[in-house]
Coordinates of C-alpha atoms and ligand atoms in Angstrom, one line a residue:
M5 CA 5.5 -33.5 33.0
K6 CA 8.3 -31.6 34.1
I7 CA 10.3 -30.2 31.4
A8 CA 14.3 -28.4 30.6
V9 CA 15.0 -26.5 28.4
I10 CA 18.7 -26.4 27.8
G11 CA 20.3 -22.8 26.3
T12 CA 18.6 -19.4 27.8
G13 CA 19.1 -17.4 24.7
Y14 CA 16.5 -15.9 22.2
V15 CA 15.5 -19.0 21.9
G16 CA 15.6 -21.1 24.8
I17 CA 14.2 -18.6 27.0
V18 CA 11.2 -17.8 25.0
T19 CA 10.9 -21.3 24.7
A20 CA 10.7 -22.0 29.3
V21 CA 8.8 -18.6 29.3
G22 CA 6.5 -19.5 26.7
L23 CA 6.4 -23.0 27.5
A24 CA 5.1 -23.0 30.9
E25 CA 2.8 -20.2 29.7
F26 CA 1.2 -22.8 28.9
G27 CA 0.7 -24.4 32.3
H28 CA 3.5 -26.8 31.5
T29 CA 6.9 -27.4 34.7
V30 CA 9.9 -25.1 33.4
I31 CA 13.4 -25.3 34.6
G32 CA 15.4 -23.4 32.1
A33 CA 19.2 -23.7 32.9
D34 CA 22.5 -22.4 31.4
K35 CA 26.2 -22.5 31.7
V36 CA 26.8 -18.8 32.2
S37 CA 25.6 -18.6 35.5
E38 CA 25.8 -14.7 35.8
K39 CA 23.0 -15.2 33.2
I40 CA 20.6 -18.0 35.0
E41 CA 21.1 -14.9 37.8
K42 CA 20.2 -11.9 36.5
I43 CA 17.2 -13.9 34.1
S44 CA 15.7 -15.6 38.4
H45 CA 15.9 -12.9 38.7
G46 CA 13.1 -11.3 36.2
D47 CA 15.7 -9.5 34.3
V48 CA 15.8 -10.4 31.0
P49 CA 19.4 -9.7 29.2
I50 CA 18.2 -9.2 25.4
Y51 CA 15.8 -7.0 24.6
E52 CA 12.3 -8.9 23.4
P53 CA 8.6 -7.1 23.3
G54 CA 6.5 -7.8 26.4
L55 CA 9.0 -11.7 28.0
A56 CA 10.3 -9.5 30.9
E57 CA 6.4 -8.8 31.9
L58 CA 5.9 -12.9 31.2
L59 CA 8.9 -14.1 33.0
K60 CA 7.8 -11.6 36.2
A61 CA 4.3 -13.4 36.5
N62 CA 6.1 -16.6 35.6
L63 CA 7.7 -16.5 38.4
K64 CA 5.5 -15.2 40.1
K65 CA 3.2 -17.8 39.8
G66 CA 6.0 -20.8 40.3
T67 CA 5.6 -23.1 37.3
I68 CA 9.2 -21.6 35.6
T69 CA 12.5 -22.1 37.6
F70 CA 16.3 -21.4 36.5
S71 CA 19.7 -23.4 37.8
S72 CA 22.8 -23.4 36.3
D73 CA 23.4 -26.6 38.3
L74 CA 22.2 -29.1 34.7
N75 CA 22.9 -32.2 35.9
G76 CA 20.3 -31.3 38.4
T77 CA 18.3 -30.2 35.3
I78 CA 17.9 -33.3 33.0
Q79 CA 18.2 -35.6 35.5
A80 CA 14.6 -33.7 36.4
A81 CA 13.6 -33.9 33.5
D82 CA 11.3 -35.8 31.3
V83 CA 11.4 -34.2 28.2
I84 CA 14.6 -31.2 27.5
F85 CA 14.6 -29.1 25.0
V86 CA 17.6 -28.1 22.9
C87 CA 18.1 -24.1 22.4
V88 CA 22.0 -23.8 22.6
G89 CA 23.8 -22.0 19.8
T90 CA 24.7 -23.8 16.3
P91 CA 26.6 -20.3 15.0
Q92 CA 27.8 -20.8 11.6
G93 CA 31.4 -22.7 10.9
D94 CA 35.1 -22.1 9.1
D95 CA 33.2 -23.6 6.1
G96 CA 30.7 -22.0 6.8
S97 CA 28.6 -25.5 8.5
A98 CA 26.8 -24.7 11.5
D99 CA 29.4 -25.7 14.2
M100 CA 27.8 -28.2 16.5
S101 CA 29.9 -28.3 19.4
Q102 CA 27.5 -26.4 21.5
I103 CA 25.2 -29.7 20.2
E104 CA 27.4 -32.4 21.8
E105 CA 28.5 -30.8 24.8
V106 CA 24.4 -31.2 26.0
S107 CA 24.5 -34.8 24.2
R108 CA 26.7 -35.4 26.7
L109 CA 26.1 -34.3 29.7
I110 CA 22.4 -36.2 28.8
A111 CA 24.2 -39.1 28.5
E112 CA 25.9 -38.8 31.6
N113 CA 23.0 -37.5 33.8
L114 CA 20.6 -40.1 31.7
N115 CA 18.4 -41.0 34.8
G116 CA 15.4 -42.2 33.3
Y117 CA 13.7 -42.4 30.0
K118 CA 13.6 -39.0 28.5
V119 CA 12.8 -36.6 24.8
V120 CA 15.6 -34.7 23.5
V121 CA 14.5 -32.5 21.7
E122 CA 16.4 -30.3 18.6
K123 CA 15.3 -26.9 19.4
S124 CA 18.2 -25.2 17.5
T125 CA 18.4 -25.4 14.0
V126 CA 20.8 -28.5 13.4
P127 CA 21.8 -29.7 9.7
V128 CA 20.0 -32.2 8.7
K129 CA 20.9 -36.0 10.2
T130 CA 21.7 -34.6 12.9
S131 CA 19.3 -36.7 15.7
S132 CA 20.9 -39.2 15.0
W133 CA 24.3 -37.7 16.1
I134 CA 22.7 -36.7 19.1
K135 CA 20.9 -40.9 19.3
R136 CA 25.1 -41.7 18.7
T137 CA 26.5 -39.7 21.4
I138 CA 23.7 -40.2 24.0
S139 CA 24.5 -44.4 23.4
L140 CA 27.4 -43.9 23.0
Y141 CA 28.3 -41.8 27.0
K142 CA 25.5 -43.0 28.9
K143 CA 26.0 -44.8 32.0
S144 CA 23.1 -46.8 31.8
D145 CA 20.6 -48.9 30.6
Q146 CA 18.2 -46.2 30.7
E147 CA 15.6 -45.5 27.1
F148 CA 16.0 -42.4 25.4
D149 CA 14.3 -40.4 21.6
V150 CA 15.1 -37.2 20.5
A151 CA 12.9 -35.8 18.5
S152 CA 13.0 -32.1 16.2
N153 CA 10.9 -29.7 17.1
P154 CA 12.5 -26.2 15.2
E155 CA 12.0 -23.5 16.6
F156 CA 10.2 -20.4 13.7
L157 CA 10.3 -17.3 16.1
R158 CA 11.2 -13.9 15.1
E159 CA 13.3 -11.4 17.8
G160 CA 11.0 -9.1 17.9
S161 CA 7.8 -10.8 18.1
A162 CA 9.5 -13.7 19.5
V163 CA 6.7 -13.9 22.8
S164 CA 3.2 -13.9 20.3
D165 CA 4.9 -15.7 17.7
F166 CA 5.7 -18.3 20.1
L167 CA 2.1 -17.9 21.7
R168 CA 0.2 -18.1 18.5
P169 CA 2.6 -20.1 16.0
D170 CA 1.0 -20.7 13.2
R171 CA 2.7 -24.4 12.6
I172 CA 4.9 -26.4 15.5
I173 CA 6.8 -28.8 13.2
I174 CA 7.1 -32.3 15.3
G175 CA 9.5 -34.6 14.1
V176 CA 9.5 -37.7 15.9
E177 CA 10.5 -41.5 15.1
T178 CA 9.0 -43.2 18.1
E179 CA 4.8 -43.4 19.4
R180 CA 6.4 -42.3 22.9
A181 CA 8.1 -39.5 22.1
R182 CA 5.1 -38.5 19.0
D183 CA 2.2 -38.9 22.5
M184 CA 4.8 -36.1 24.7
L185 CA 5.3 -33.6 22.4
T186 CA 1.3 -33.5 21.5
E187 CA 1.0 -33.5 24.7
I188 CA 3.3 -30.6 25.5
Y189 CA 1.4 -29.0 22.4
A190 CA -2.1 -28.9 23.3
D191 CA -3.7 -26.4 22.8
F192 CA -2.1 -26.2 19.0
K193 CA -3.7 -29.2 17.7
D194 CA -4.7 -28.6 15.1
R195 CA -1.7 -26.8 13.6
L196 CA 0.6 -29.9 14.1
F197 CA 2.9 -30.9 11.6
I198 CA 4.0 -34.0 12.5
T199 CA 6.1 -35.9 9.7
N200 CA 9.9 -38.0 10.7
I201 CA 12.7 -36.1 12.0
D202 CA 15.1 -35.8 9.2
T203 CA 12.1 -34.2 7.7
A204 CA 11.5 -31.5 10.0
E205 CA 15.5 -29.9 10.7
L206 CA 15.5 -29.7 6.7
I207 CA 11.7 -27.6 7.4
K208 CA 13.7 -25.3 9.3
H209 CA 16.8 -24.6 6.6
A210 CA 14.5 -25.5 3.2
S211 CA 11.9 -22.1 5.1
N212 CA 14.8 -20.2 5.8
S213 CA 16.4 -20.3 3.1
F214 CA 13.7 -19.5 1.0
L215 CA 13.0 -16.7 2.9
A216 CA 16.4 -14.7 2.0
M217 CA 16.2 -15.8 -1.7
K218 CA 12.9 -14.0 -0.8
I219 CA 14.7 -11.0 0.3
S220 CA 18.0 -11.7 -2.7
Y221 CA 15.0 -12.0 -5.5
I222 CA 13.6 -8.2 -5.1
N223 CA 17.2 -7.3 -3.3
L224 CA 18.6 -8.6 -7.8
M225 CA 15.1 -6.8 -8.9
A226 CA 16.3 -3.3 -7.1
D227 CA 19.5 -3.6 -8.4
L228 CA 17.3 -3.3 -12.2
C229 CA 14.1 -0.1 -11.3
E230 CA 17.5 1.5 -10.3
R231 CA 18.7 1.5 -14.0
T232 CA 14.7 1.4 -15.7
N233 CA 12.2 4.1 -14.4
A234 CA 11.0 1.3 -12.4
D235 CA 9.8 1.5 -9.0
V236 CA 10.7 -1.9 -7.0
E237 CA 8.0 -0.2 -4.4
Q238 CA 5.2 -0.8 -7.1
V239 CA 7.0 -3.7 -8.4
A240 CA 6.6 -5.7 -5.5
K241 CA 3.2 -4.8 -4.5
G242 CA 2.4 -6.2 -8.1
M243 CA 4.4 -9.6 -7.6
G244 CA 2.2 -10.0 -4.0
L245 CA -0.4 -10.1 -5.2
D246 CA -0.5 -12.9 -7.2
P247 CA -2.1 -15.3 -3.6
R248 CA 1.0 -17.9 -5.9
I249 CA 4.2 -15.2 -4.3
G250 CA 2.2 -13.2 -1.9
G251 CA 3.8 -9.7 -0.4
L252 CA 6.5 -10.8 3.0
F253 CA 9.6 -10.0 2.6
L254 CA 9.4 -8.7 -1.4
K255 CA 10.6 -5.5 0.9
A256 CA 13.6 -3.9 -1.0
G257 CA 16.9 -2.1 1.3
L258 CA 20.2 -3.9 2.9
G259 CA 19.1 -7.2 2.5
Y260 CA 19.0 -9.4 5.2
G261 CA 21.3 -9.9 9.0
G262 CA 20.7 -11.5 12.7
S263 CA 21.6 -14.8 13.6
C264 CA 19.5 -16.8 11.1
F265 CA 19.3 -16.1 7.6
P266 CA 22.7 -15.7 6.8
K267 CA 24.4 -19.0 8.2
D268 CA 21.7 -21.4 7.7
L269 CA 21.6 -20.1 4.0
K270 CA 25.1 -20.7 4.5
A271 CA 25.1 -24.2 6.7
L272 CA 22.1 -25.5 4.2
I273 CA 24.6 -24.8 1.0
K274 CA 27.4 -26.4 2.9
I275 CA 25.1 -29.5 3.7
G276 CA 23.8 -29.9 0.0
E277 CA 27.3 -30.0 -1.4
D278 CA 28.3 -32.4 0.7
L279 CA 25.2 -35.0 0.0
G280 CA 26.5 -34.4 -3.9
V281 CA 24.0 -31.2 -4.9
N282 CA 24.4 -28.3 -6.5
M283 CA 23.2 -26.1 -4.7
N284 CA 23.9 -22.1 -6.5
L285 CA 20.5 -21.4 -6.1
L286 CA 20.8 -20.4 -2.2
K287 CA 25.0 -19.3 -3.5
E288 CA 23.3 -16.9 -5.9
T289 CA 20.7 -16.1 -2.6
D290 CA 24.6 -15.2 -0.7
R291 CA 26.0 -13.0 -2.6
I292 CA 23.6 -10.5 -3.4
N293 CA 22.8 -10.7 -0.3
V294 CA 27.0 -9.9 0.6
E295 CA 26.9 -7.1 -2.5
R296 CA 24.4 -4.8 -0.6
T297 CA 26.3 -3.2 1.9
R298 CA 28.6 -2.1 -1.3
H299 CA 26.1 -0.2 -3.5
F300 CA 25.5 1.3 -0.2
L301 CA 28.2 2.7 -0.2
E302 CA 28.5 3.3 -3.6
K303 CA 25.8 5.7 -3.2
I304 CA 27.4 6.8 -0.1
K305 CA 30.2 8.1 -2.1
R306 CA 27.9 9.5 -4.7
A307 CA 26.4 12.0 -2.7
L308 CA 29.7 12.6 -1.2
W309 CA 32.2 11.8 -3.1
I310 CA 35.3 12.0 -0.8
L311 CA 34.2 10.2 3.0
K312 CA 37.8 11.2 4.9
D313 CA 36.8 13.3 7.8
K314 CA 32.6 13.7 6.9
R315 CA 30.5 13.7 9.4
I316 CA 27.7 11.0 9.2
A317 CA 24.8 10.4 11.4
L318 CA 23.9 6.0 11.5
L319 CA 20.3 5.3 12.1
G320 CA 19.6 2.2 13.0
L321 CA 22.2 -0.8 14.0
A322 CA 20.6 -2.8 15.4
F323 CA 19.4 -6.5 12.4
K324 CA 16.3 -5.1 12.1
P325 CA 13.6 -3.8 14.3
E326 CA 12.8 -4.1 17.7
T327 CA 15.4 -5.9 19.1
D328 CA 19.1 -5.4 20.5
D329 CA 20.5 -7.9 18.1
I330 CA 23.6 -6.8 15.5
R331 CA 24.3 -10.4 14.9
E332 CA 24.8 -10.0 11.0
A333 CA 23.4 -6.0 11.4
P334 CA 24.2 -5.0 7.5
A335 CA 25.6 -1.5 10.6
I336 CA 28.8 -3.7 11.1
K337 CA 30.2 -4.4 7.8
L338 CA 28.9 -0.4 6.5
I339 CA 30.5 1.5 10.7
R340 CA 33.5 -0.9 9.2
D341 CA 34.1 0.5 5.8
L342 CA 32.9 4.0 6.8
L343 CA 36.3 3.7 9.5
N344 CA 38.4 2.5 6.2
E345 CA 37.7 5.8 4.2
G346 CA 38.3 7.6 7.3
A347 CA 34.7 9.5 8.3
I348 CA 33.8 10.6 12.3
L349 CA 30.1 8.6 12.8
R350 CA 27.3 9.2 14.9
L351 CA 25.7 5.8 16.1
Y352 CA 21.8 6.1 17.6
D353 CA 19.4 3.2 17.7
P354 CA 17.3 3.1 20.8
E355 CA 17.9 -0.7 21.8
A356 CA 21.5 -2.3 20.4
Q357 CA 23.5 0.8 21.2
A358 CA 25.1 -1.1 24.4
N359 CA 26.0 -4.1 22.3
M360 CA 27.3 -1.9 18.9
K361 CA 30.0 -0.1 21.7
E362 CA 31.5 -3.7 22.5
L363 CA 32.1 -4.3 18.7
F364 CA 32.9 -0.4 17.9
P365 CA 34.5 0.8 21.3
E366 CA 33.3 5.1 21.1
D367 CA 35.9 7.2 21.3
K368 CA 34.6 10.4 20.9
V369 CA 36.6 11.2 17.7
R370 CA 35.3 8.6 14.8
I371 CA 32.8 7.0 16.3
T372 CA 29.5 9.1 19.6
Y373 CA 27.1 6.9 20.2
V374 CA 24.1 10.1 21.2
K375 CA 21.0 9.0 23.1
T376 CA 18.5 10.9 20.8
P377 CA 18.2 10.9 16.0
Y378 CA 18.4 14.6 16.3
E379 CA 21.4 14.3 18.2
A380 CA 22.8 12.1 16.4
V381 CA 22.3 14.5 13.1
N382 CA 23.5 17.7 14.6
G383 CA 26.0 19.3 12.4
V384 CA 26.5 16.0 9.8
N385 CA 27.5 15.7 6.2
A386 CA 24.3 12.8 5.7
L387 CA 22.1 10.7 7.5
L388 CA 21.6 7.1 7.0
L389 CA 19.2 4.7 7.0
C390 CA 20.1 1.1 8.3
T391 CA 17.1 0.5 10.3
E392 CA 13.5 0.8 10.0
W393 CA 12.8 1.3 13.4
K394 CA 9.6 3.0 13.4
E395 CA 10.8 5.5 15.4
F396 CA 12.5 6.5 12.4
S397 CA 10.3 7.4 10.0
E398 CA 8.1 9.9 12.7
L399 CA 11.0 12.2 13.3
D400 CA 10.8 15.9 12.3
F401 CA 11.9 16.5 9.3
G402 CA 12.0 20.2 9.7
K403 CA 14.2 19.9 13.0
I404 CA 17.0 17.7 10.5
K405 CA 16.9 19.4 8.7
G406 CA 18.0 22.0 10.7
L407 CA 20.7 19.9 12.7
M408 CA 22.2 18.6 9.2
A409 CA 25.1 20.6 7.8
N410 CA 24.7 18.7 4.8
P411 CA 20.9 18.5 4.0
I412 CA 21.3 14.5 2.2
I413 CA 19.6 11.2 3.5
I414 CA 20.4 7.9 2.3
D415 CA 18.1 5.6 2.9
G416 CA 18.9 1.8 3.2
R417 CA 15.6 0.3 4.1
N418 CA 13.1 3.1 1.7
I419 CA 11.3 4.4 5.3
F420 CA 10.4 7.7 3.9
R421 CA 8.6 9.3 1.3
P422 CA 10.8 10.6 -1.7
E423 CA 8.1 13.1 -2.5
A424 CA 7.8 14.7 0.6
V425 CA 11.7 14.5 1.8
R426 CA 12.7 16.3 -1.4
K427 CA 10.8 18.5 -1.3
L428 CA 11.7 19.8 2.3
G429 CA 15.1 20.1 1.1
F430 CA 16.7 16.9 1.4
E431 CA 19.0 15.4 -0.8
Y432 CA 17.2 11.9 -0.7
Y433 CA 18.7 8.1 -2.1
C434 CA 17.1 5.3 -1.7
V435 CA 17.0 1.9 -3.2
G436 CA 15.3 0.9 -6.6
R437 CA 13.0 3.8 -6.8
K438 CA 14.4 7.1 -8.0
Ligands
NAD523 P1 22.3 -17.3 21.9 O1 23.4 -18.0 21.1 O2 21.5 -16.3 22.3 O3 21.6 -18.6 23.4 C1 22.3 -19.9 23.4 C2 22.6 -20.2 24.7 O4 23.0 -21.0 25.3 C3 22.9 -18.7 25.3 O5 23.0 -18.6 26.6 C4 24.6 -19.7 26.0 O6 25.5 -19.8 26.9 C5 24.0 -20.9 26.2 N1 25.1 -22.6 25.9 C6 25.7 -22.7 25.1 N2 26.9 -23.8 25.6 C7 25.8 -24.7 26.0 C8 25.4 -25.8 27.2 N3 26.8 -26.9 27.4 N4 25.0 -25.3 28.2 C9 24.2 -24.7 28.7 N5 24.1 -23.7 28.1 C10 24.7 -23.6 26.9 O7 21.7 -18.4 20.5 P2 20.4 -18.0 20.2 O8 19.5 -16.8 18.5 O9 18.4 -17.7 21.0 O10 19.3 -19.4 19.0 C11 19.8 -20.9 19.5 C12 19.7 -21.4 18.4 O11 18.3 -21.4 18.3 C13 20.0 -21.3 16.9 O12 20.5 -23.3 17.0 C14 19.6 -20.5 16.0 O13 19.9 -20.8 15.3 C15 18.4 -21.2 17.0 N6 16.9 -19.5 16.2 C16 17.4 -19.2 16.5 C17 16.3 -17.7 16.2 C18 16.9 -16.6 16.9 O14 15.6 -15.2 15.7 N7 17.2 -16.2 16.7 C19 15.1 -18.0 16.0 C20 15.4 -19.1 15.1 C21 15.1 -20.1 16.0

């Protein structure tokens, strides 16, 4: 079986390399030829731990190749994993134009039976549209199947998530497609969950929306904690001891971001509303999340009063640790708000600075990017913590205090120990705890 992976973004490149690692012959293709050029030489365009090593090893073994010839790639493949983007559209629904474009391309190059696998996150019933599109545009009477195999990898641990998945969801409607996908994932027979396509598509949106809901739930509890003597970290711990609830995704803070949760939640709201289902539960999840950065800004103002011309260090720009991805990162909204208030910003992130620079270019007056957290805090009136990179919890606070103009920390991820930093003389604000 020859496998094609169309779209070599975060999901596509990991999928291509992961499938090659499972022993398959894989061609990765993307319409951005510069990206393909880089990847073909073992140069990973994103920061993802372990990916560069695995890519290089598979390029060397010859199990993986990359091409910007999309027609040739489709023609050569038996199974095509579609990993293109499904970004948020203007009305909240998923913009399906990349999926439609690839479907037409597959139709035009259908030179034999192929299984078209939706790996991208798509609204329930997308497979019917893909089928209709391929049938409308195909030039031959060749057969094909559409299948769903949603991806659950997490940026920052994408490689191990792909190589050691806790479940593989497969949605199919024919034996032939089922057999081919089962063969691709032969090493994981015990973790396969095979169902119909609509169900598989919905499992992905339902999972992401549920996790987003858990985060908003604990943030709602954090708001309650801030008005009482309760401590949200302890509340989360106590709740998580119940195996029906579980402790994961109960971390109060600046809320969720990234390219998945915000858009997938909104897409599911739109799907539900279009189908006449009241989606208020998820609308509230979104509202609570959107409020997080406003609450955080209020805390900053409570500490600094007037922000105009205040020097502020912002540590952590990526939407979460171990990635350079800034899509929907809380830091973006915060930087925008702080600039609107007239603050002077010193920004630091171990991996995401280049991406943030594209959005907020350095001007050395209001925005300066620095190389270390210590450089960031030099002469500032406050330190804001936005992403819980491990290196931030290992900082030398004695040194930090000596460098800051005012020893004020506003911790949006609760990574510092309140007693410890206060003992060192810092004024310390956090989320849902005193
Ligand atoms: P991305 O934007 O990083 O990558 C998409 C890639 O597709 C880009 O390289 C783009 O050039 C390419 N592309 C677009 N149109 C194309 C076309 N017509 N032909 C060939 N290539 C084309 O997106 P991503 O983060 O990899 O996400 C892809 C999908 O996977 C989305 O549906 C997303 O919701 C889903 N997903 C993402 C994650 C994640 O953590 N990023 C996790 C699970 C699922």
